[in-house]
Short mmCIF file of C-alpha atoms and ligand atoms in Angstrom, two decimals:
data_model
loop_
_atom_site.label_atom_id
_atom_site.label_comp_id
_atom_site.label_asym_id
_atom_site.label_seq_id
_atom_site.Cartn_x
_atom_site.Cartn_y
_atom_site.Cartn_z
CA UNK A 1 71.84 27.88 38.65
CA UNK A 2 74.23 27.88 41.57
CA UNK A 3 76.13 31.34 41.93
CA UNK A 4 77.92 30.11 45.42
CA UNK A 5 80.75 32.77 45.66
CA UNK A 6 84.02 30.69 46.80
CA UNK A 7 85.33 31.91 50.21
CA UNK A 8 89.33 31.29 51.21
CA UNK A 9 89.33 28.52 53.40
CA UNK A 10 90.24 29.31 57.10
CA UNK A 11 91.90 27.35 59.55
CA UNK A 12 90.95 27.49 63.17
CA UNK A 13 89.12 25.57 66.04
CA UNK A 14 85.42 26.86 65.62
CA UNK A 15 83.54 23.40 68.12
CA UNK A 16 80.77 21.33 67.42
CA UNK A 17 78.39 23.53 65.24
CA UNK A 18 74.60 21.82 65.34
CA UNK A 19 72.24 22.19 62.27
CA UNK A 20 68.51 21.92 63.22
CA UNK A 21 65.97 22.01 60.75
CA UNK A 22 63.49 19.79 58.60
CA UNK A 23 64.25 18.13 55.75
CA UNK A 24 64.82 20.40 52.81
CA UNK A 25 65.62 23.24 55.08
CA UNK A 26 68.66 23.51 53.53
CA UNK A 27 71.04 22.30 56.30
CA UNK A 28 73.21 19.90 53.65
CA UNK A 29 73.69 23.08 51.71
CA UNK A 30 74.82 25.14 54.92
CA UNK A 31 76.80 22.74 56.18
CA UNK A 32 78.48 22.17 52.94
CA UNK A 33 80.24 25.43 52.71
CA UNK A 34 81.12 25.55 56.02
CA UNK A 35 82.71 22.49 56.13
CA UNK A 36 84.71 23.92 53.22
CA UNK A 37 85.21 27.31 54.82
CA UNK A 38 87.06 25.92 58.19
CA UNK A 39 88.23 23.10 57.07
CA UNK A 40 85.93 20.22 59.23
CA UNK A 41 83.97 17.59 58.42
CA UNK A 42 80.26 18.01 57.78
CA UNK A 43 78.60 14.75 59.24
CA UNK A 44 74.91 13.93 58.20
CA UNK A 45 73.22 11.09 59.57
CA UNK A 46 71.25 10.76 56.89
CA UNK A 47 74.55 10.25 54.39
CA UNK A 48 76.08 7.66 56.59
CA UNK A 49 73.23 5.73 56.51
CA UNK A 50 72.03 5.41 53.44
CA UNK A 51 76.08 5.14 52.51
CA UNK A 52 75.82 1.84 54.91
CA UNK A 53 72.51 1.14 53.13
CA UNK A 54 74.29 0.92 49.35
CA UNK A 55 77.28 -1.19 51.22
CA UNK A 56 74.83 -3.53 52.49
CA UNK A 57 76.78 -3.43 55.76
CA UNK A 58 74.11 -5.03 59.09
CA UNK A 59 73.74 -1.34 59.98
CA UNK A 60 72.20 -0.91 57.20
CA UNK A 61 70.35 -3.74 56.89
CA UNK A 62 68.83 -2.64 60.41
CA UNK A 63 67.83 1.06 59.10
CA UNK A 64 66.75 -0.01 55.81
CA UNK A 65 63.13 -0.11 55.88
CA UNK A 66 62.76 2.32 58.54
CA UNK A 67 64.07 5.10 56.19
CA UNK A 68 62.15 4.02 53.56
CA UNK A 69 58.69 4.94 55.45
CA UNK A 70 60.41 8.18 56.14
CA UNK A 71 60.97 7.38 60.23
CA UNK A 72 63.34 7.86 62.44
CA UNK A 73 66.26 4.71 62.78
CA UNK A 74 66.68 3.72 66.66
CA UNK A 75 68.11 6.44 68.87
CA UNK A 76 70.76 3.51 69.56
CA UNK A 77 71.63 2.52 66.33
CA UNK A 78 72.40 6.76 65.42
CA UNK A 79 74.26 7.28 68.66
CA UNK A 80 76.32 4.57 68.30
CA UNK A 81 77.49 5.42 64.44
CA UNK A 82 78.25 8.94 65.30
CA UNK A 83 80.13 7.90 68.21
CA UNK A 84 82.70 5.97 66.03
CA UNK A 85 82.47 8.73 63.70
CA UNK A 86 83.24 11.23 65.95
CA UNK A 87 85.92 9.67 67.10
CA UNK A 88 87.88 10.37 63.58
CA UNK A 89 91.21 12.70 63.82
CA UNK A 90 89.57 15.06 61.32
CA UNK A 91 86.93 15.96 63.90
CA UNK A 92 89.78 17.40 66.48
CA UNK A 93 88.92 21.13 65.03
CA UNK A 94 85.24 21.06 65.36
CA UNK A 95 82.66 19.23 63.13
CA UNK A 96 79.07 20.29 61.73
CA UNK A 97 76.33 17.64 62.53
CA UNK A 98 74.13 17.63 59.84
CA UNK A 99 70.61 15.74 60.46
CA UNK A 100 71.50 14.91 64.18
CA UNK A 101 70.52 15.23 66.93
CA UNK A 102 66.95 14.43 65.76
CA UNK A 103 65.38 13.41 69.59
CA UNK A 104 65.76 14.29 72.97
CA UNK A 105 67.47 11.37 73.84
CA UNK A 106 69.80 11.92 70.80
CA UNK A 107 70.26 15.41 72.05
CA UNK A 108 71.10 14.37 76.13
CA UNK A 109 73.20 11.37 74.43
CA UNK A 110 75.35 14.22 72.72
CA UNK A 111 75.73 16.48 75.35
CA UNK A 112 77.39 13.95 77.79
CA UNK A 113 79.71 12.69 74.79
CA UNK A 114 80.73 16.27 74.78
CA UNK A 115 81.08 16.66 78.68
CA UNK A 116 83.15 13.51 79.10
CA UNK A 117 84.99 12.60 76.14
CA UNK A 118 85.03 14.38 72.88
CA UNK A 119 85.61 14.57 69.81
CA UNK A 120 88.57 12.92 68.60
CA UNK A 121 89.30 12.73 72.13
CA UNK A 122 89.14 15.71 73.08
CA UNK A 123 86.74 17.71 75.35
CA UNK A 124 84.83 20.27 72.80
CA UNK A 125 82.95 22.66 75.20
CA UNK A 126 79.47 23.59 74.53
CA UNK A 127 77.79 23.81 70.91
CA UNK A 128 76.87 26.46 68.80
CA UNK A 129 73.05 25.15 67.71
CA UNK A 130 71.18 27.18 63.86
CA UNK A 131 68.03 26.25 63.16
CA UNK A 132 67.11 26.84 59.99
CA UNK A 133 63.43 27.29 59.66
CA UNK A 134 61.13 27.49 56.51
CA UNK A 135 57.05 26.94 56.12
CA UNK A 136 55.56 24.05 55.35
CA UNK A 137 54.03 24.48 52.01
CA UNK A 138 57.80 25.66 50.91
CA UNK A 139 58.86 22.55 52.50
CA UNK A 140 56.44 20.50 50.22
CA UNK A 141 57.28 22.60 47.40
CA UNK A 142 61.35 21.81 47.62
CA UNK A 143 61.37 18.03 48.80
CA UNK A 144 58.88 16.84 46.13
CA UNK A 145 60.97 18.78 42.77
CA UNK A 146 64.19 17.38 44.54
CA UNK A 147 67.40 15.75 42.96
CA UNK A 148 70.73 15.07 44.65
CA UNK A 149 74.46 13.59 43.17
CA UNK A 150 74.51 10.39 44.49
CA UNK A 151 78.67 11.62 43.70
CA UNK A 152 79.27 14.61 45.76
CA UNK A 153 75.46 14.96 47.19
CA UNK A 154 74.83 18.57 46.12
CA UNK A 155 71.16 19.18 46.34
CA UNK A 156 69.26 21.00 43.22
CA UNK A 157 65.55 21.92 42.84
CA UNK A 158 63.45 21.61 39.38
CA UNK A 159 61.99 24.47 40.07
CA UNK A 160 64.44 26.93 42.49
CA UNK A 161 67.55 25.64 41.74
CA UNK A 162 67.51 23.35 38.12
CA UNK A 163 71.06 22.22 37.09
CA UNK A 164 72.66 23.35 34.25
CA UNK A 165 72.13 20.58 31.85
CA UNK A 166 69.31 18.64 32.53
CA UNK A 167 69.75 15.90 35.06
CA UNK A 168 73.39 16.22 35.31
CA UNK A 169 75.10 17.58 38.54
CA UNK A 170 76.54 20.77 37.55
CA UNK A 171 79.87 19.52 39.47
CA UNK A 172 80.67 16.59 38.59
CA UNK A 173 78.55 15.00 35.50
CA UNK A 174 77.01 12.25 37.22
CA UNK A 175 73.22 11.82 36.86
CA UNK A 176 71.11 12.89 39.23
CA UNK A 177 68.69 10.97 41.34
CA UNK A 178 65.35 11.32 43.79
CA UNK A 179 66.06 9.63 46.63
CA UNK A 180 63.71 7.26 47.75
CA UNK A 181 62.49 9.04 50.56
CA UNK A 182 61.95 11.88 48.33
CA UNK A 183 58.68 10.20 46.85
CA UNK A 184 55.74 12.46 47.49
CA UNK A 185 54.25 9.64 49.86
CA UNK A 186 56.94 9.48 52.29
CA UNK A 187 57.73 13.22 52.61
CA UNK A 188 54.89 14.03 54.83
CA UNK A 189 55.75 10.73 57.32
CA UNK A 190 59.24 12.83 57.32
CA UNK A 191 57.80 16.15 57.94
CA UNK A 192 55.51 14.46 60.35
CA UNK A 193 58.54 12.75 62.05
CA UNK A 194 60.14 15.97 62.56
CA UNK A 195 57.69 18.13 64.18
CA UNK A 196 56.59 15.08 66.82
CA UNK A 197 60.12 14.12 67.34
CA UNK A 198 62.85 16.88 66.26
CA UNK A 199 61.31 20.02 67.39
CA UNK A 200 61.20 19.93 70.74
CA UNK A 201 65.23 20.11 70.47
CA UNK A 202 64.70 23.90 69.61
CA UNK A 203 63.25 24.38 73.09
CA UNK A 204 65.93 22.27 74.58
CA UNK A 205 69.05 24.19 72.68
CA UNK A 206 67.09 27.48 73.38
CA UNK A 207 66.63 26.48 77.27
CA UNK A 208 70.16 26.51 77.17
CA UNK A 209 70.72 29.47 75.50
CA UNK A 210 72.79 27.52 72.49
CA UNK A 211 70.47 28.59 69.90
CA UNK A 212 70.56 30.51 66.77
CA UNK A 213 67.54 30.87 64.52
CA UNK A 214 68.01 31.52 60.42
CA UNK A 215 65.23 32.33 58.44
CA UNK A 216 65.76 29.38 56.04
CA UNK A 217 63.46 31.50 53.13
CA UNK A 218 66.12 33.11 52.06
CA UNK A 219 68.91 32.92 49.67
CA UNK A 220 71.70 30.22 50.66
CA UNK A 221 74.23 32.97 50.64
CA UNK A 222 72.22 35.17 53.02
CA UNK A 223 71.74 32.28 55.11
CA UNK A 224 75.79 31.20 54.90
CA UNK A 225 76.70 35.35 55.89
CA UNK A 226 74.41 35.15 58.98
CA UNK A 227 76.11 31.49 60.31
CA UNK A 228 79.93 32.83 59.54
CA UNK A 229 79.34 35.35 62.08
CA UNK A 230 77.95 33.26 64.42
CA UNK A 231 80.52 31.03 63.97
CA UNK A 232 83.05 33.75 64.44
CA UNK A 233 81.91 35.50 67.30
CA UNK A 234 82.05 31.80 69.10
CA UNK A 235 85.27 30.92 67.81
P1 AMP B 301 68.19 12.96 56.04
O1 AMP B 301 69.05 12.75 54.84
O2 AMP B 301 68.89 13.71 57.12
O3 AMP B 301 66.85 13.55 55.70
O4 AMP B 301 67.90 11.51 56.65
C1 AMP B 301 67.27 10.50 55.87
C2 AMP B 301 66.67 9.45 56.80
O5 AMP B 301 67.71 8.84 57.60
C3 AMP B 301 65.68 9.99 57.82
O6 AMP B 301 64.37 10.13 57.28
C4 AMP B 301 65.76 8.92 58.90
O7 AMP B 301 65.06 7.74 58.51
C5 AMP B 301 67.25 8.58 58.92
N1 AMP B 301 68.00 9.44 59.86
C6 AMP B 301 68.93 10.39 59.55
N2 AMP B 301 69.42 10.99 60.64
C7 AMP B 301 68.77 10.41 61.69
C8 AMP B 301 68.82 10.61 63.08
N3 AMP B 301 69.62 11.53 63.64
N4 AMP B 301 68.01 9.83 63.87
C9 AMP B 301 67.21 8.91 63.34
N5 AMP B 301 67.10 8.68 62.02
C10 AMP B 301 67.88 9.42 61.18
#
């Protein structure tokens, strides 16, 4: 069951936040609640593209496939849609990037945007980087009893976190779904992708000292206490 207790929102510039992490870390969940706690948009790769996927828009044409064997869609393609997204007015406060950067040259690629440009416009200074961080077998354990909203994308677990009627989101009523990538034959090509590709970015944050690591084995609201006061010691 999800017990999230409901924080006041609060209004105030808190940056670019950056979540790092593999897939079913937990970093939709995170980001999530602090996108409702400060008010900015929580931006996941992964959601725009398979959104662009289910349009049937020549983006997602193009990443199609790629997702489907659980690898990574062209640097290019990803910088360029979070450019435009970034852009947005809603993004002026500070955003949370969700699934991104997920390679070095994502990672450099996002640090000049930041440098020159900005968000919205506007220069953003430097990041604050959490990387969530669970074991493996827990990995396999989370991604392959898996459903999501395809509504409101809230993430449940058949075995850690079942929703309250069976196979309905507890939110909203709409039935849930595994994703595709979710299929036990594609996870590990995803978990694979992540440790050849993704982290290395935890040396490059840390090399900078931008990085905060979470123990990601731990309740979500443990997890949520330790990024607020990150978030508010940057802000
Ligand atoms: P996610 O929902 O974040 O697990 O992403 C689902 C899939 O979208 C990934 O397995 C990749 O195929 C693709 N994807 C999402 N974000 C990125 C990214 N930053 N770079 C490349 N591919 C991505």
């Amino acid at each position: 069951m999800n017990t999230q207790r409901k924080l006041e929102p609060v209004v105030k510039n808190v940056g670019p936040i950056i979540l790092l992490g593999p897939p079913g870390a937990g970093k939709g969940t995170q980001a999530k609640q602090i996108s409702a706690r400060y008010g900015i948009p929580q931006i996941s790769t992964g959601d725009l593209l398979r959104n662009n996927v289910a349009r049937g828009t020549p983006l997602g044409s193009r990443a199609k496939e790629t997702m489907g064997r659980g690898e990574l869609v062209s640097d290019d393609l990803v910088n360029q849609m979070v450019d435009s997204r970034l852009q947005d007015e809603d993004c002026a406060r500070g955003f949370i990037l969700d699934g991104y950067p997920r390679t070095l040259v994502q990672a450099e690629w996002l640090e000049d945007f930041l440098e020159q440009g900005g968000a919205a416009g506007r220069r953003c200074g430097h990041p604050l980087v959490m990387s969530i961080t669970v074991g493996y077998n827990e990995l396999l354990q989370r991604l392959s009893g898996r459903l999501s909203c395809p509504t409101c994308g809230r993430i449940y677990n058949l075995n850690s976190l079942p929703p309250r009627v069976d196979n309905l989101c507890d939110v909203d009523g709409s039935t849930l779904i595994t994703r595709p990538d979710d299929r036990e034959e594609v996870i590990a090509e995803r978990l694979k992708s992540y440790e050849r590709q993704t982290l290395p970015l935890v040396k490059f944050y840390k090399g900078r000292g931008e990085l905060l690591e979470l123990n990601g084995a731990r309740p979500a609201e443990e997890i949520f206490a330790e990024a607020l006061k990150a978030i508010e010691h940057k802000a």
